[in-house]
XYZ file of C-alpha atoms in Angstrom:
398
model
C -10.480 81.642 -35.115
C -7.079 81.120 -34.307
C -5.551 78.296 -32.472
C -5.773 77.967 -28.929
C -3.336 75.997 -26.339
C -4.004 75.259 -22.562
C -2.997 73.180 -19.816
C -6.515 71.057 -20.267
C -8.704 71.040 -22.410
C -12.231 69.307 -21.211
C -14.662 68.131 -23.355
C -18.283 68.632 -21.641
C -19.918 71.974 -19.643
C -22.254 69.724 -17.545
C -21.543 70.125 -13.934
C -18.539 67.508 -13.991
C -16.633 69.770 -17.083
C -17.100 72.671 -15.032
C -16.146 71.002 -11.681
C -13.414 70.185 -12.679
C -12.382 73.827 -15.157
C -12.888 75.342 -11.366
C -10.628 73.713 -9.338
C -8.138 73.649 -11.861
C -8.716 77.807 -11.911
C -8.377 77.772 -8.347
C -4.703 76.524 -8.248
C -3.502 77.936 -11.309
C -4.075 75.749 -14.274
C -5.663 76.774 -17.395
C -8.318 75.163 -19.677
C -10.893 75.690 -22.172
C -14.079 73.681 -22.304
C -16.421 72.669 -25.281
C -20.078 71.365 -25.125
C -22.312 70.346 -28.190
C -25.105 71.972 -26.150
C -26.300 75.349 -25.553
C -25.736 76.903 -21.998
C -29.608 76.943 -22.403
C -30.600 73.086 -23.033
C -28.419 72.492 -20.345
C -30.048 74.787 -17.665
C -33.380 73.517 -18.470
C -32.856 69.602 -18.666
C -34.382 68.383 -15.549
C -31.972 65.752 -14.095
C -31.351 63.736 -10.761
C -31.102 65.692 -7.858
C -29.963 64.619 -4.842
C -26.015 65.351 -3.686
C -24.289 63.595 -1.264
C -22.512 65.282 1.674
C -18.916 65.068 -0.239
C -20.755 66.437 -3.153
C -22.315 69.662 -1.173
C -18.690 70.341 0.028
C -17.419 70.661 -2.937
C -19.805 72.876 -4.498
C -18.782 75.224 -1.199
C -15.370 75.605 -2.811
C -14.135 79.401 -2.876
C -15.630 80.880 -5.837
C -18.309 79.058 -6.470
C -20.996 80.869 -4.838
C -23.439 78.128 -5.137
C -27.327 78.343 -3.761
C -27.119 74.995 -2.364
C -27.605 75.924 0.898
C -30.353 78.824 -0.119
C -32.198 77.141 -3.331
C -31.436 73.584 -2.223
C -33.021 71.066 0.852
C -31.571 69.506 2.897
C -33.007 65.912 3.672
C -31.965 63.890 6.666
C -33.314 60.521 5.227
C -35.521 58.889 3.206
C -38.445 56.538 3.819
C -39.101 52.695 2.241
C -42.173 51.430 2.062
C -42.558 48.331 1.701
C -46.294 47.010 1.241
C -47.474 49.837 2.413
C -45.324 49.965 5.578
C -43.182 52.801 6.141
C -39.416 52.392 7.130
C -38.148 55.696 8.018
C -33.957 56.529 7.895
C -32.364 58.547 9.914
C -29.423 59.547 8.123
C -27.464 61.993 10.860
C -28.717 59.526 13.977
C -27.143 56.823 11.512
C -24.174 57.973 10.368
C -23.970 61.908 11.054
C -24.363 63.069 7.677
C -27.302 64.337 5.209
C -28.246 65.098 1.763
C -29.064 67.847 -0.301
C -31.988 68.197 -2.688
C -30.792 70.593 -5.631
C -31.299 69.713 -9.536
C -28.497 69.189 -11.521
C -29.619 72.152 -13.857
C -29.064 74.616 -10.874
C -26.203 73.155 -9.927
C -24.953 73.677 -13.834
C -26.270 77.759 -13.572
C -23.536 78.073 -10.511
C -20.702 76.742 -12.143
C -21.731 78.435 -15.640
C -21.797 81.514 -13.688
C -18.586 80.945 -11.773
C -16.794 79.796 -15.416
C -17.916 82.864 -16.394
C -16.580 84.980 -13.695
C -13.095 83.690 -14.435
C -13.050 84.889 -17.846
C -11.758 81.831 -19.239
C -13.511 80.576 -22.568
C -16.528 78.077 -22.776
C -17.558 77.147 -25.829
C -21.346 75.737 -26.485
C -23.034 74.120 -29.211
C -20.066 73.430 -31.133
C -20.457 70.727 -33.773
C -18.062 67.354 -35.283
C -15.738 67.504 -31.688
C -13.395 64.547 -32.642
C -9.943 64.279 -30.266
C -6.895 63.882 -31.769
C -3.228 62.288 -30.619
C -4.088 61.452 -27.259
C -1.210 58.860 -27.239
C 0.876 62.096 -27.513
C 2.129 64.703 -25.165
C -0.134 67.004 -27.287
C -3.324 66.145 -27.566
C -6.044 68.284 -29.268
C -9.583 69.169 -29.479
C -11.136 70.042 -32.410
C -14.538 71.264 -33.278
C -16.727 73.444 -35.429
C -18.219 76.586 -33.722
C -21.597 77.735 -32.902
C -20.552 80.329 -35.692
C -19.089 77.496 -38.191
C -15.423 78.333 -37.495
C -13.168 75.290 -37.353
C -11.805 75.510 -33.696
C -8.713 73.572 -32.329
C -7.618 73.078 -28.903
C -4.243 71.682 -28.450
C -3.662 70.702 -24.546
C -1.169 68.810 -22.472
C -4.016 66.179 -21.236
C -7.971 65.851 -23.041
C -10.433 65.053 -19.955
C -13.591 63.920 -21.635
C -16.612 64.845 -19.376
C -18.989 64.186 -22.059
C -21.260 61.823 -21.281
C -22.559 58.448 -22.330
C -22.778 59.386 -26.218
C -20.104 62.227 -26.029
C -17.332 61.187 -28.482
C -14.550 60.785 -25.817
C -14.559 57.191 -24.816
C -14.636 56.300 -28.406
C -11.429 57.605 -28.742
C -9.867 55.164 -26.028
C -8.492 52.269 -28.850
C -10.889 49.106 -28.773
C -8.240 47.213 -27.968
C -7.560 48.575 -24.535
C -10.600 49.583 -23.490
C -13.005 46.833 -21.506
C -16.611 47.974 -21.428
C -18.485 46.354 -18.852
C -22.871 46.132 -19.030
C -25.741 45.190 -17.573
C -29.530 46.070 -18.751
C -32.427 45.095 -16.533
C -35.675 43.786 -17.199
C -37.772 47.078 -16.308
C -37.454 50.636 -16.978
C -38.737 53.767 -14.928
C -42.016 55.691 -15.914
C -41.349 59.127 -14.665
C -43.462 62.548 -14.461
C -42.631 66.213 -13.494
C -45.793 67.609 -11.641
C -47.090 70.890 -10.521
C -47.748 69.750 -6.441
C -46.163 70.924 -3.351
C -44.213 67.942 -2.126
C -46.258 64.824 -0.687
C -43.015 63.909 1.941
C -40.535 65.476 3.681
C -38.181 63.408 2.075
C -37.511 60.737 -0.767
C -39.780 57.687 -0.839
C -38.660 54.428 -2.078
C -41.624 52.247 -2.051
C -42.150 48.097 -2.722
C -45.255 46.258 -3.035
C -46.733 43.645 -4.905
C -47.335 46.045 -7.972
C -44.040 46.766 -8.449
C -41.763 49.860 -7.307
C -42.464 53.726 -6.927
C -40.377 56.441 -6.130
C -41.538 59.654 -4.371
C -39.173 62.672 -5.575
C -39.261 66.334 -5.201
C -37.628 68.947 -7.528
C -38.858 72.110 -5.568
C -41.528 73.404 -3.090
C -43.820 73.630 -6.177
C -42.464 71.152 -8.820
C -42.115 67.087 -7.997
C -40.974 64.125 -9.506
C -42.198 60.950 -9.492
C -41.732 57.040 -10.969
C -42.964 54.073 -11.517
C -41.549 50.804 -12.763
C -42.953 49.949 -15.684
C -41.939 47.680 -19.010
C -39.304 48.717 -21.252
C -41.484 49.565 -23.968
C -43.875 50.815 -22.237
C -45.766 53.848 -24.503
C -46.058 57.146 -23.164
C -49.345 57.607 -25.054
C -50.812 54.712 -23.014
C -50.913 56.481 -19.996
C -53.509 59.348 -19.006
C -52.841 61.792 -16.309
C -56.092 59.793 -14.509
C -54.150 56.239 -14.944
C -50.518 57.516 -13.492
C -51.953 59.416 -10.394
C -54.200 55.960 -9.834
C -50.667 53.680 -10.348
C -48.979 55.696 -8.109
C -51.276 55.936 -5.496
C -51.814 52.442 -5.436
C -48.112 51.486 -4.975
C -47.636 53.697 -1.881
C -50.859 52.801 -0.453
C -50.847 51.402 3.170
C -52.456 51.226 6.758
C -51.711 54.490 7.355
C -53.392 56.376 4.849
C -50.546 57.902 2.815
C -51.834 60.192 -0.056
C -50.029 61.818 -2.270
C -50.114 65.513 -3.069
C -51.106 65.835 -7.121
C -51.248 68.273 -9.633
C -50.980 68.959 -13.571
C -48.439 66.943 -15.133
C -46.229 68.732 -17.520
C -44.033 65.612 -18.350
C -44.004 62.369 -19.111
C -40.905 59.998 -19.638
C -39.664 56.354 -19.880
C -36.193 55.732 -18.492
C -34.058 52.456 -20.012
C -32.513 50.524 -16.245
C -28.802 50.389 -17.567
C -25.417 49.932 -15.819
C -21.808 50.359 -17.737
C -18.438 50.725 -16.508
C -15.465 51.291 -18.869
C -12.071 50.418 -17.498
C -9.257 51.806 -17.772
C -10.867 55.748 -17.508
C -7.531 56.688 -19.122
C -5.241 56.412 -21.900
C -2.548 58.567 -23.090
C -3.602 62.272 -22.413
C -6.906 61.449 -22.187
C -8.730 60.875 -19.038
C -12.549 60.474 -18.411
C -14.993 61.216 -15.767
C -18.874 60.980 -15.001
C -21.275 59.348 -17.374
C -18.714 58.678 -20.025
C -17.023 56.395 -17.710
C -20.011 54.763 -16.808
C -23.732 54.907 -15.824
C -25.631 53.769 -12.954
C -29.240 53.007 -12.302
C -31.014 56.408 -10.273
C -32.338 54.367 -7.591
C -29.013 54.726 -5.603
C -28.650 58.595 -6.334
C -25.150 58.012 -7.282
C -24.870 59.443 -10.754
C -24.271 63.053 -10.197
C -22.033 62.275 -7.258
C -19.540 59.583 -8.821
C -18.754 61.796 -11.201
C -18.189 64.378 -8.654
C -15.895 61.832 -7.316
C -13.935 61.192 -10.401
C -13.259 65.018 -10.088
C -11.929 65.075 -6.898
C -9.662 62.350 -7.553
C -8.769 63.781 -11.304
C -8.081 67.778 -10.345
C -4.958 67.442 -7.697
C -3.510 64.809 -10.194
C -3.522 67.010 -12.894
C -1.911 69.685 -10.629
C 0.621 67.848 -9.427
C 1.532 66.498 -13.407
C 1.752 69.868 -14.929
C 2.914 72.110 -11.542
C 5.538 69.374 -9.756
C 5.825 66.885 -12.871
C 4.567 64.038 -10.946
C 3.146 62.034 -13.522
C 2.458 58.977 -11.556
C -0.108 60.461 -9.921
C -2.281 60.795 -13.135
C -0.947 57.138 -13.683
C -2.950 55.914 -11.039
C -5.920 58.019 -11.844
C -8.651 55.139 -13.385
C -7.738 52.222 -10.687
C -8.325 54.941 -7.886
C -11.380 55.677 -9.600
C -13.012 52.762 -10.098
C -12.482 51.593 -6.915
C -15.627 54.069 -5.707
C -17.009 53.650 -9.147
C -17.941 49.435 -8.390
C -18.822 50.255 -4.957
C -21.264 52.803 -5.925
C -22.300 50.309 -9.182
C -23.366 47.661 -6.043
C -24.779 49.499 -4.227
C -27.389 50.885 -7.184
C -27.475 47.064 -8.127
C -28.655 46.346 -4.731
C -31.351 48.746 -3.981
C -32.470 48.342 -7.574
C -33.135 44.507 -6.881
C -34.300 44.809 -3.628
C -36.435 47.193 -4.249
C -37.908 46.345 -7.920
C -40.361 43.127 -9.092
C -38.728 41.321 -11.536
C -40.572 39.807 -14.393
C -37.827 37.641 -15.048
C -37.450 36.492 -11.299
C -38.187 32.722 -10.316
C -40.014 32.638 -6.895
C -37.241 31.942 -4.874
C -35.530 34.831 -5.894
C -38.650 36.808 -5.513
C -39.075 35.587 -1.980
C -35.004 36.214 -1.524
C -35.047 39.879 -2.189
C -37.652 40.481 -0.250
C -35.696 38.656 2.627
C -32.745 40.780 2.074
C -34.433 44.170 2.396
C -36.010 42.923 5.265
C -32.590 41.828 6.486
C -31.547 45.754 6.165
C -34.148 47.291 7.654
C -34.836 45.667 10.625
C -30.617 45.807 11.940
C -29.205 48.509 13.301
C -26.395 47.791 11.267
C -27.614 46.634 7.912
C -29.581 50.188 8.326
C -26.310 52.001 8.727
C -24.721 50.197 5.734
C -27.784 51.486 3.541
C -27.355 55.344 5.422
C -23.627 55.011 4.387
C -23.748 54.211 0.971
C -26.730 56.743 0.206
C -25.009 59.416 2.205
C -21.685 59.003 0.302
C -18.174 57.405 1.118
C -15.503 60.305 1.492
C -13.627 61.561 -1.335
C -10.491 60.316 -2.193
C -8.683 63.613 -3.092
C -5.011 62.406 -2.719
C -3.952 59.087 -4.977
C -2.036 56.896 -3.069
């Protein structure tokens, strides 16, 4: 395979990767993208779901043709519990805006497709991607093919959409990199189920026996959580025990009952946060999880990373079409400016909204005091509609 040269060269197909390949497309600026998956593991990994408003608009983008509006659901709130008491939101009364159900594996198939439409190359399940001289005006990729053919990728800037474990931050020197962390004391039990949906929208719930949370995937496939321990075994749980836990965490005065069905999977989830600062360095930029990670109570995962696109795509147009480097310059402290509002807002609902084992009374008793704070002002309410809804997208650096 001979040697191929572009304007970018991004490392990762997920939904960031290909965010990002479009709008470059779109005004004229060339790149090939590599992914150690297949096109298939990627379409069929259930992942978070919901999309900001910003997020939805950007998925409208000419050429996209994305089924968000068709396949996907919009949801004009969500309700908290909390002992059995239901808070309801009213995201457009709040703040004028919704959100959009639609799983990040669909939202992958419309940008595959649209990648696909613009004929330029995607390569999946390549093998050994290591980046190379991306303190030089020349970076490159370089890989092994699904067909075992060395491939290289030289490229004026590397953006490394690759994830948590994706080999891109690694290649940011130690010495300049800062990675900041925080693991908490609980993790997530989750299940896929065959049910119609038990809400009309998300439930976040709080009681005594620690947190649930009520999710949907379609009209005929939801997904649910519970907190549990860390190492809590899978094999532990029957399908009798979860629909019993669950039930019992949402259960209040007004007879709530949730909607079950078969359970076709079964998951624990680690609670981790991580930012890495700068999300630059020399040619090589990064967005989305390899950045950093949030907890999924705040729904912010999917969308910050969508964020870091917005902010990345007109920088790189205006380095390589008006030679405004500066722009790109600024790229990571733009960035993480939405990236540690999003990380405390995640932090927030996750203590509010979790028992911690680890928790002294008084700081039981506190977080209980400042959810109640929330949800019984008008304002603290339209704080919490704000940050789920999504701040605005910075699309212009200053």
């Amino acid at each position: 395979m001979p040697d191929l040269h572009t304007d970018v060269a991004i490392v990762g197909a997920g939904p960031a990767g290909l965010m990002l390949a479009h709008l470059l497309h779109n005004a004229g600026i060339d790149s090939v993208v590599v992914d150690n998956r297949s096109h298939d593991d990627i379409a069929t990994t259930h992942r978070a779901g919901i999309l900001e408003a910003a997020s939805v608009r950007m998925l409208e983008t000419p050429g996209i043709d994305s089924r968000v509006h068709t396949a996907g659901h919009r949801h004009d709130g969500i309700d908290i519990r909390v002992d059995g008491v239901s808070h309801p939101l009213d995201f457009p009364d709040l703040v004028g805006e919704s959100v959009w159900l639609y799983p990040q594996n669909e939202i992958y198939v419309d940008l595959a497709a649209a990648r696909a439409r613009t004929g330029r190359p995607t390569f999946h399940s390549v093998t050994d991607t290591r980046l190379d001289a991306v303190d030089s005006p020349s970076p490159q990729v370089r890989a092994v093919t699904a067909d075992g053919e060395p491939l290289t990728v030289t490229a004026r800037y590397v953006v490394g959409a690759d994830g948590s474990r994706g080999p891109s931050r690694a290649s940011i020197p130690e010495t300049t990199r800062k990675r900041f962390f925080h693991e908490y004391p609980f993790a997530w039990f989750g299940i896929l189920c065959e049910a119609p949906p038990s809400h009309e929208v998300l439930i976040y719930s709080r009681s005594a026996r620690g947190f649930a949370l009520i999710s949907q995937r379609s009209d005929t496939v939801q997904r649910m959580y519970f907190q549990a321990p860390p190492d809590t075994e899978v094999a532990d749980w029957s399908d009798d025990r979860i629909w019993t836990e669950l039930q019992a965490r949402v259960e209040g005065p007004d007879g709530f009952a949730l909607r079950t069905g078969p359970i076709i999977d079964k998951t624990v989830l680690p609670f981790r946060s991580a930012v890495t600062e700068p999300m630059q360095h020399g040619s090589l930029f990064l967005a989305g999880d390899s950045a950093h990670t949030v907890p999924p109570t705040g729904a912010k995962g999917l969308n910050l990373a969508f964020a870091d696109v917005a902010v990345l795509a007109p920088a790189l147009v205006r380095a390589l079409q008006d030679s405004d480097a500066e722009a790109l310059a600024r790229y990571s402290a733009t960035a993480t400016t939405r990236v540690w509002k999003a990380q405390h807002f995640s932090f927030q609902m996750t203590r509010m909204l979790h028992t911690d084992p680890t928790a002294d009374p008084f700081e039981a008793r506190r977080s209980l005091g400042e959810l109640d704070s929330i949800l019984t002002s008008d304002h603290g309410r339209r704080y919490l509609a704000e940050c789920y809804t999504g701040w605005p997208h910075t699309t212009t650096i200053p």
